[in-house]
């Protein structure tokens, strides 16, 4: 069985603060893929990043960075110098190598105040 | 259009009525998914299609729910005898053939269903 836990239901920050969204996953598979998606108020989920289980290298894309740690089964997402446009619900997802079905966490609602 | 298209965007119906939700995936995407998003519940998997066949229907919550896909393209999710607990946003997503991509899903904007 596979499971994704996003313990933070809602986070509220003021613009320019850094914020980290937590994602903890469970799987017995050795091959798996982790994803982050963003759902802005308009509703459409948008893919942000994918990581496979063999690549623990952290990634940075502009103000976004991702920290993948197999030792703690975590794939955390940090936004540096947050902006109002970052306000959205962020979902972490897991797909194991033997399945075509991604499992999503419950999402974390990020509110960035001006 | 270039993206996943869903219709209707909003549907209000009375308890006991049947509803049909439509999804038009991105051209060439052989994989198609239906998820349900309820308030505070995240994304609940309903059904997965590969081409016209549905190898995984494990997420359909009851036999009132069914889905089909024709021509390897458009999919219809049907809910019979709707109940108030069916109220949710129904999301459709499509993906390129497995092995050809990263496994990224492309989502539509969803169909918001309200059962009175």
PDB file of C-alpha atoms in Angstrom:
ATOM      1  CA  UNK A   1       0.000   0.000   0.000  1.00  0.00           C
ATOM      2  CA  UNK A   2       1.154   3.519  -0.623  1.00  0.00           C
ATOM      3  CA  UNK A   3       0.346   6.620   1.341  1.00  0.00           C
ATOM      4  CA  UNK A   4       1.153  10.308   1.267  1.00  0.00           C
ATOM      5  CA  UNK A   5       0.811  12.498   4.322  1.00  0.00           C
ATOM      6  CA  UNK A   6       0.721  16.266   4.220  1.00  0.00           C
ATOM      7  CA  UNK A   7       0.287  17.116   7.863  1.00  0.00           C
ATOM      8  CA  UNK A   8      -0.049  20.849   7.322  1.00  0.00           C
ATOM      9  CA  UNK A   9      -3.622  21.652   6.363  1.00  0.00           C
ATOM     10  CA  UNK A  10      -3.142  25.379   6.027  1.00  0.00           C
ATOM     11  CA  UNK A  11      -0.174  27.715   6.273  1.00  0.00           C
ATOM     12  CA  UNK A  12      -0.434  31.464   6.423  1.00  0.00           C
ATOM     13  CA  UNK A  13       2.592  33.687   5.825  1.00  0.00           C
ATOM     14  CA  UNK A  14       3.368  37.257   4.981  1.00  0.00           C
ATOM     15  CA  UNK A  15       4.910  38.095   1.649  1.00  0.00           C
ATOM     16  CA  UNK A  16       8.686  37.596   1.446  1.00  0.00           C
ATOM     17  CA  UNK A  17       8.733  34.972   4.159  1.00  0.00           C
ATOM     18  CA  UNK A  18      10.194  31.566   3.368  1.00  0.00           C
ATOM     19  CA  UNK A  19       7.843  28.632   3.778  1.00  0.00           C
ATOM     20  CA  UNK A  20       8.296  24.858   3.708  1.00  0.00           C
ATOM     21  CA  UNK A  21       5.535  22.427   2.839  1.00  0.00           C
ATOM     22  CA  UNK A  22       6.037  18.957   4.263  1.00  0.00           C
ATOM     23  CA  UNK A  23       5.370  15.666   2.510  1.00  0.00           C
ATOM     24  CA  UNK A  24       5.935  12.241   4.020  1.00  0.00           C
ATOM     25  CA  UNK A  25       5.331   9.116   1.977  1.00  0.00           C
ATOM     26  CA  UNK A  26       5.035   5.393   2.616  1.00  0.00           C
ATOM     27  CA  UNK A  27       5.775   2.612   0.173  1.00  0.00           C
ATOM     28  CA  UNK A  28       7.488  -0.758   0.170  1.00  0.00           C
ATOM     29  CA  UNK A  29       8.538  -0.435  -3.443  1.00  0.00           C
ATOM     30  CA  UNK A  30      12.127   0.429  -4.202  1.00  0.00           C
ATOM     31  CA  UNK A  31      11.149   2.146  -7.433  1.00  0.00           C
ATOM     32  CA  UNK A  32       8.772   5.045  -7.079  1.00  0.00           C
ATOM     33  CA  UNK A  33       8.133   8.592  -8.230  1.00  0.00           C
ATOM     34  CA  UNK A  34       7.229  11.648  -6.210  1.00  0.00           C
ATOM     35  CA  UNK A  35       5.431  14.705  -7.525  1.00  0.00           C
ATOM     36  CA  UNK A  36       4.319  18.141  -6.445  1.00  0.00           C
ATOM     37  CA  UNK A  37       1.318  19.864  -8.004  1.00  0.00           C
ATOM     38  CA  UNK A  38      -0.039  23.372  -7.482  1.00  0.00           C
ATOM     39  CA  UNK A  39      -3.750  24.178  -7.523  1.00  0.00           C
ATOM     40  CA  UNK A  40      -4.321  27.945  -7.693  1.00  0.00           C
ATOM     41  CA  UNK A  41      -7.703  29.442  -6.835  1.00  0.00           C
ATOM     42  CA  UNK A  42      -8.743  28.989 -10.483  1.00  0.00           C
ATOM     43  CA  UNK A  43      -8.877  25.254  -9.791  1.00  0.00           C
ATOM     44  CA  UNK A  44      -6.635  23.565 -12.347  1.00  0.00           C
ATOM     45  CA  UNK A  45      -3.812  21.453 -10.905  1.00  0.00           C
ATOM     46  CA  UNK A  46      -0.452  22.182 -12.459  1.00  0.00           C
ATOM     47  CA  UNK A  47       2.574  19.900 -12.337  1.00  0.00           C
ATOM     48  CA  UNK A  48       5.639  21.359 -10.613  1.00  0.00           C
ATOM     49  CA  UNK A  49       8.223  18.618 -10.276  1.00  0.00           C
ATOM     50  CA  UNK A  50       8.907  14.893 -10.375  1.00  0.00           C
ATOM     51  CA  UNK A  51      11.578  12.955  -8.515  1.00  0.00           C
ATOM     52  CA  UNK A  52      12.361   9.273  -8.879  1.00  0.00           C
ATOM     53  CA  UNK A  53      13.557   7.093  -6.044  1.00  0.00           C
ATOM     54  CA  UNK A  54      17.032   6.693  -7.467  1.00  0.00           C
ATOM     55  CA  UNK A  55      17.752  10.385  -7.580  1.00  0.00           C
ATOM     56  CA  UNK A  56      18.103  12.048  -4.205  1.00  0.00           C
ATOM     57  CA  UNK A  57      19.658  15.166  -5.590  1.00  0.00           C
ATOM     58  CA  UNK A  58      17.838  18.235  -4.390  1.00  0.00           C
ATOM     59  CA  UNK A  59      16.520  20.618  -6.967  1.00  0.00           C
ATOM     60  CA  UNK A  60      16.149  24.353  -7.162  1.00  0.00           C
ATOM     61  CA  UNK A  61      14.036  26.227  -9.653  1.00  0.00           C
ATOM     62  CA  UNK A  62      13.982  29.931  -9.064  1.00  0.00           C
ATOM     63  CA  UNK A  63      12.327  30.521  -5.689  1.00  0.00           C
ATOM     64  CA  UNK A  64      11.264  26.892  -5.431  1.00  0.00           C
ATOM     65  CA  UNK A  65      13.397  24.105  -4.010  1.00  0.00           C
ATOM     66  CA  UNK A  66      12.742  20.499  -3.139  1.00  0.00           C
ATOM     67  CA  UNK A  67      14.468  18.365  -0.527  1.00  0.00           C
ATOM     68  CA  UNK A  68      14.155  14.618  -1.084  1.00  0.00           C
ATOM     69  CA  UNK A  69      15.366  12.427   1.802  1.00  0.00           C
ATOM     70  CA  UNK A  70      14.839   8.689   1.537  1.00  0.00           C
ATOM     71  CA  UNK A  71      16.086   8.179   5.092  1.00  0.00           C
ATOM     72  CA  UNK A  72      13.050  10.034   6.431  1.00  0.00           C
ATOM     73  CA  UNK A  73      10.707   9.253   3.504  1.00  0.00           C
ATOM     74  CA  UNK A  74      10.174  12.935   2.941  1.00  0.00           C
ATOM     75  CA  UNK A  75       9.937  15.174  -0.091  1.00  0.00           C
ATOM     76  CA  UNK A  76       9.589  18.709   1.217  1.00  0.00           C
ATOM     77  CA  UNK A  77       8.966  21.805  -0.836  1.00  0.00           C
ATOM     78  CA  UNK A  78      10.330  25.224   0.080  1.00  0.00           C
ATOM     79  CA  UNK A  79       9.296  28.554  -1.381  1.00  0.00           C
ATOM     80  CA  UNK A  80      11.789  31.306  -0.759  1.00  0.00           C
ATOM     81  CA  UNK A  81      10.638  34.920  -0.507  1.00  0.00           C
ATOM     82  CA  UNK A  82       6.991  33.978  -0.956  1.00  0.00           C
ATOM     83  CA  UNK A  83       4.675  36.092  -3.084  1.00  0.00           C
ATOM     84  CA  UNK A  84       0.922  36.555  -3.130  1.00  0.00           C
ATOM     85  CA  UNK A  85       0.791  34.610  -6.411  1.00  0.00           C
ATOM     86  CA  UNK A  86       2.099  31.570  -4.544  1.00  0.00           C
ATOM     87  CA  UNK A  87      -1.228  31.342  -2.723  1.00  0.00           C
ATOM     88  CA  UNK A  88      -2.657  27.963  -3.716  1.00  0.00           C
ATOM     89  CA  UNK A  89      -3.241  24.439  -2.548  1.00  0.00           C
ATOM     90  CA  UNK A  90      -0.165  22.273  -3.013  1.00  0.00           C
ATOM     91  CA  UNK A  91      -0.408  18.542  -3.419  1.00  0.00           C
ATOM     92  CA  UNK A  92       2.297  15.933  -3.011  1.00  0.00           C
ATOM     93  CA  UNK A  93       1.797  12.649  -4.877  1.00  0.00           C
ATOM     94  CA  UNK A  94       3.432   9.233  -5.057  1.00  0.00           C
ATOM     95  CA  UNK A  95       3.388   6.649  -7.792  1.00  0.00           C
ATOM     96  CA  UNK A  96       5.116   3.335  -7.322  1.00  0.00           C
ATOM     97  CA  UNK A  97       6.923   1.602 -10.138  1.00  0.00           C
ATOM     98  CA  UNK A  98       4.337  -1.131 -10.406  1.00  0.00           C
ATOM     99  CA  UNK A  99       1.287   1.114 -10.497  1.00  0.00           C
ATOM    100  CA  UNK A 100      -0.166   3.594 -12.932  1.00  0.00           C
ATOM    101  CA  UNK A 101      -2.166   5.357 -10.240  1.00  0.00           C
ATOM    102  CA  UNK A 102      -0.650   8.303  -8.381  1.00  0.00           C
ATOM    103  CA  UNK A 103      -1.754   8.641  -4.776  1.00  0.00           C
ATOM    104  CA  UNK A 104      -2.222  12.201  -3.615  1.00  0.00           C
ATOM    105  CA  UNK A 105      -1.917  13.737  -0.192  1.00  0.00           C
ATOM    106  CA  UNK A 106      -4.726  15.880   1.188  1.00  0.00           C
ATOM    107  CA  UNK A 107      -2.963  19.048   0.166  1.00  0.00           C
ATOM    108  CA  UNK A 108      -1.653  22.075   2.009  1.00  0.00           C
ATOM    109  CA  UNK A 109      -3.360  25.393   1.528  1.00  0.00           C
ATOM    110  CA  UNK A 110      -0.812  28.192   1.424  1.00  0.00           C
ATOM    111  CA  UNK A 111      -2.031  31.736   1.968  1.00  0.00           C
ATOM    112  CA  UNK A 112       0.441  34.516   1.341  1.00  0.00           C
ATOM    113  CA  UNK A 113      -0.651  37.887   2.674  1.00  0.00           C
ATOM    114  CA  UNK A 114       0.629  41.125   1.139  1.00  0.00           C
TER     115      UNK A 114
ATOM    116  CA  UNK B   1      -7.852  23.385 -27.242  1.00  0.00           C
ATOM    117  CA  UNK B   2      -4.475  22.211 -26.043  1.00  0.00           C
ATOM    118  CA  UNK B   3      -5.481  21.211 -22.544  1.00  0.00           C
ATOM    119  CA  UNK B   4      -7.863  18.768 -20.872  1.00  0.00           C
ATOM    120  CA  UNK B   5     -11.422  19.974 -21.294  1.00  0.00           C
ATOM    121  CA  UNK B   6     -14.228  19.109 -18.894  1.00  0.00           C
ATOM    122  CA  UNK B   7     -17.932  19.833 -19.061  1.00  0.00           C
ATOM    123  CA  UNK B   8     -20.085  21.014 -17.524  1.00  0.00           C
ATOM    124  CA  UNK B   9     -17.977  23.227 -15.289  1.00  0.00           C
ATOM    125  CA  UNK B  10     -20.851  23.428 -12.837  1.00  0.00           C
ATOM    126  CA  UNK B  11     -23.816  21.154 -12.347  1.00  0.00           C
ATOM    127  CA  UNK B  12     -26.588  21.489  -9.805  1.00  0.00           C
ATOM    128  CA  UNK B  13     -28.974  18.584  -9.607  1.00  0.00           C
ATOM    129  CA  UNK B  14     -31.630  17.177  -7.366  1.00  0.00           C
ATOM    130  CA  UNK B  15     -31.096  14.106  -5.267  1.00  0.00           C
ATOM    131  CA  UNK B  16     -32.011  10.973  -7.190  1.00  0.00           C
ATOM    132  CA  UNK B  17     -31.252  12.351 -10.650  1.00  0.00           C
ATOM    133  CA  UNK B  18     -28.576  10.952 -12.950  1.00  0.00           C
ATOM    134  CA  UNK B  19     -25.671  13.118 -14.117  1.00  0.00           C
ATOM    135  CA  UNK B  20     -23.045  12.767 -16.811  1.00  0.00           C
ATOM    136  CA  UNK B  21     -19.673  14.463 -16.683  1.00  0.00           C
ATOM    137  CA  UNK B  22     -17.510  14.652 -19.755  1.00  0.00           C
ATOM    138  CA  UNK B  23     -13.761  14.756 -20.221  1.00  0.00           C
ATOM    139  CA  UNK B  24     -11.887  15.464 -23.421  1.00  0.00           C
ATOM    140  CA  UNK B  25      -8.200  14.651 -22.867  1.00  0.00           C
ATOM    141  CA  UNK B  26      -5.162  16.014 -24.605  1.00  0.00           C
ATOM    142  CA  UNK B  27      -4.816  14.507 -28.057  1.00  0.00           C
ATOM    143  CA  UNK B  28      -2.472  11.505 -28.032  1.00  0.00           C
ATOM    144  CA  UNK B  29      -2.742  10.899 -24.313  1.00  0.00           C
ATOM    145  CA  UNK B  30      -3.646   7.255 -23.859  1.00  0.00           C
ATOM    146  CA  UNK B  31      -3.993   7.324 -20.087  1.00  0.00           C
ATOM    147  CA  UNK B  32      -7.021   9.007 -18.527  1.00  0.00           C
ATOM    148  CA  UNK B  33      -7.912   9.371 -14.873  1.00  0.00           C
ATOM    149  CA  UNK B  34     -10.912  10.503 -12.886  1.00  0.00           C
ATOM    150  CA  UNK B  35     -10.421  11.867  -9.391  1.00  0.00           C
ATOM    151  CA  UNK B  36     -12.869  13.372  -6.936  1.00  0.00           C
ATOM    152  CA  UNK B  37     -11.993  16.339  -4.770  1.00  0.00           C
ATOM    153  CA  UNK B  38     -14.120  16.977  -1.727  1.00  0.00           C
ATOM    154  CA  UNK B  39     -13.585  19.766   0.731  1.00  0.00           C
ATOM    155  CA  UNK B  40     -10.649  18.904   2.966  1.00  0.00           C
ATOM    156  CA  UNK B  41     -10.356  15.401   1.500  1.00  0.00           C
ATOM    157  CA  UNK B  42      -7.678  15.819  -1.091  1.00  0.00           C
ATOM    158  CA  UNK B  43      -7.876  13.917  -4.362  1.00  0.00           C
ATOM    159  CA  UNK B  44      -9.683  10.601  -4.290  1.00  0.00           C
ATOM    160  CA  UNK B  45      -8.895   8.246  -7.182  1.00  0.00           C
ATOM    161  CA  UNK B  46     -11.945   6.910  -9.001  1.00  0.00           C
ATOM    162  CA  UNK B  47     -10.938   5.160 -12.210  1.00  0.00           C
ATOM    163  CA  UNK B  48      -8.081   4.822 -14.686  1.00  0.00           C
ATOM    164  CA  UNK B  49      -8.282   4.159 -18.417  1.00  0.00           C
ATOM    165  CA  UNK B  50      -5.565   2.966 -20.729  1.00  0.00           C
ATOM    166  CA  UNK B  51      -6.968   3.436 -24.189  1.00  0.00           C
ATOM    167  CA  UNK B  52     -10.601   2.332 -24.039  1.00  0.00           C
ATOM    168  CA  UNK B  53     -10.155  -0.234 -21.307  1.00  0.00           C
ATOM    169  CA  UNK B  54     -10.324   0.447 -17.604  1.00  0.00           C
ATOM    170  CA  UNK B  55      -7.772  -1.772 -15.878  1.00  0.00           C
ATOM    171  CA  UNK B  56      -8.416  -0.108 -12.548  1.00  0.00           C
ATOM    172  CA  UNK B  57     -11.906   0.768 -11.344  1.00  0.00           C
ATOM    173  CA  UNK B  58     -11.054   0.223  -7.726  1.00  0.00           C
ATOM    174  CA  UNK B  59     -11.818   3.758  -6.672  1.00  0.00           C
ATOM    175  CA  UNK B  60     -15.434   3.904  -7.786  1.00  0.00           C
ATOM    176  CA  UNK B  61     -17.307   4.387  -4.502  1.00  0.00           C
ATOM    177  CA  UNK B  62     -20.451   2.457  -5.414  1.00  0.00           C
ATOM    178  CA  UNK B  63     -22.255   0.786  -8.305  1.00  0.00           C
ATOM    179  CA  UNK B  64     -24.042   4.074  -8.933  1.00  0.00           C
ATOM    180  CA  UNK B  65     -20.800   5.284 -10.481  1.00  0.00           C
ATOM    181  CA  UNK B  66     -19.666   4.169 -13.918  1.00  0.00           C
ATOM    182  CA  UNK B  67     -17.380   5.485 -16.609  1.00  0.00           C
ATOM    183  CA  UNK B  68     -16.584   4.739 -20.186  1.00  0.00           C
ATOM    184  CA  UNK B  69     -14.136   5.918 -22.764  1.00  0.00           C
ATOM    185  CA  UNK B  70     -14.691   5.697 -26.491  1.00  0.00           C
ATOM    186  CA  UNK B  71     -12.256   5.942 -29.370  1.00  0.00           C
ATOM    187  CA  UNK B  72      -9.413   6.201 -26.912  1.00  0.00           C
ATOM    188  CA  UNK B  73     -10.391   9.796 -26.355  1.00  0.00           C
ATOM    189  CA  UNK B  74     -13.472  11.267 -24.683  1.00  0.00           C
ATOM    190  CA  UNK B  75     -14.580   9.824 -21.368  1.00  0.00           C
ATOM    191  CA  UNK B  76     -17.906  10.104 -19.585  1.00  0.00           C
ATOM    192  CA  UNK B  77     -18.393   9.621 -15.860  1.00  0.00           C
ATOM    193  CA  UNK B  78     -21.983   8.782 -14.971  1.00  0.00           C
ATOM    194  CA  UNK B  79     -23.485   8.999 -11.516  1.00  0.00           C
ATOM    195  CA  UNK B  80     -26.902   7.436 -11.151  1.00  0.00           C
ATOM    196  CA  UNK B  81     -29.425   8.316  -8.465  1.00  0.00           C
ATOM    197  CA  UNK B  82     -27.219  11.054  -7.089  1.00  0.00           C
ATOM    198  CA  UNK B  83     -26.903  11.537  -3.348  1.00  0.00           C
ATOM    199  CA  UNK B  84     -25.866  14.607  -1.420  1.00  0.00           C
ATOM    200  CA  UNK B  85     -22.561  12.977  -0.518  1.00  0.00           C
ATOM    201  CA  UNK B  86     -21.720  12.901  -4.228  1.00  0.00           C
ATOM    202  CA  UNK B  87     -21.298  16.678  -4.150  1.00  0.00           C
ATOM    203  CA  UNK B  88     -17.686  17.379  -5.035  1.00  0.00           C
ATOM    204  CA  UNK B  89     -15.409  18.565  -7.804  1.00  0.00           C
ATOM    205  CA  UNK B  90     -14.732  15.803 -10.310  1.00  0.00           C
ATOM    206  CA  UNK B  91     -11.325  16.132 -11.909  1.00  0.00           C
ATOM    207  CA  UNK B  92     -10.158  14.496 -15.083  1.00  0.00           C
ATOM    208  CA  UNK B  93      -6.497  14.105 -15.981  1.00  0.00           C
ATOM    209  CA  UNK B  94      -4.646  12.625 -18.908  1.00  0.00           C
ATOM    210  CA  UNK B  95      -1.112  11.429 -19.464  1.00  0.00           C
ATOM    211  CA  UNK B  96       1.131  10.335 -22.289  1.00  0.00           C
ATOM    212  CA  UNK B  97       1.718   6.612 -22.769  1.00  0.00           C
ATOM    213  CA  UNK B  98       3.710   5.142 -19.931  1.00  0.00           C
ATOM    214  CA  UNK B  99       7.382   4.897 -20.656  1.00  0.00           C
ATOM    215  CA  UNK B 100       7.267   7.914 -22.889  1.00  0.00           C
ATOM    216  CA  UNK B 101       7.136  10.540 -20.230  1.00  0.00           C
ATOM    217  CA  UNK B 102       7.690  11.433 -16.624  1.00  0.00           C
ATOM    218  CA  UNK B 103       4.293  10.312 -15.450  1.00  0.00           C
ATOM    219  CA  UNK B 104       3.068  13.856 -15.236  1.00  0.00           C
ATOM    220  CA  UNK B 105      -0.700  14.242 -15.207  1.00  0.00           C
ATOM    221  CA  UNK B 106      -2.419  17.090 -17.007  1.00  0.00           C
ATOM    222  CA  UNK B 107      -5.606  18.111 -15.256  1.00  0.00           C
ATOM    223  CA  UNK B 108      -8.767  19.766 -16.432  1.00  0.00           C
ATOM    224  CA  UNK B 109     -10.471  22.500 -14.464  1.00  0.00           C
ATOM    225  CA  UNK B 110     -12.981  20.087 -13.047  1.00  0.00           C
ATOM    226  CA  UNK B 111     -16.751  19.718 -12.932  1.00  0.00           C
ATOM    227  CA  UNK B 112     -18.312  20.980  -9.722  1.00  0.00           C
ATOM    228  CA  UNK B 113     -21.325  18.859  -8.823  1.00  0.00           C
ATOM    229  CA  UNK B 114     -23.842  20.011  -6.249  1.00  0.00           C
ATOM    230  CA  UNK B 115     -26.613  17.649  -5.250  1.00  0.00           C
ATOM    231  CA  UNK B 116     -29.506  19.341  -3.497  1.00  0.00           C
TER     232      UNK B 116
END
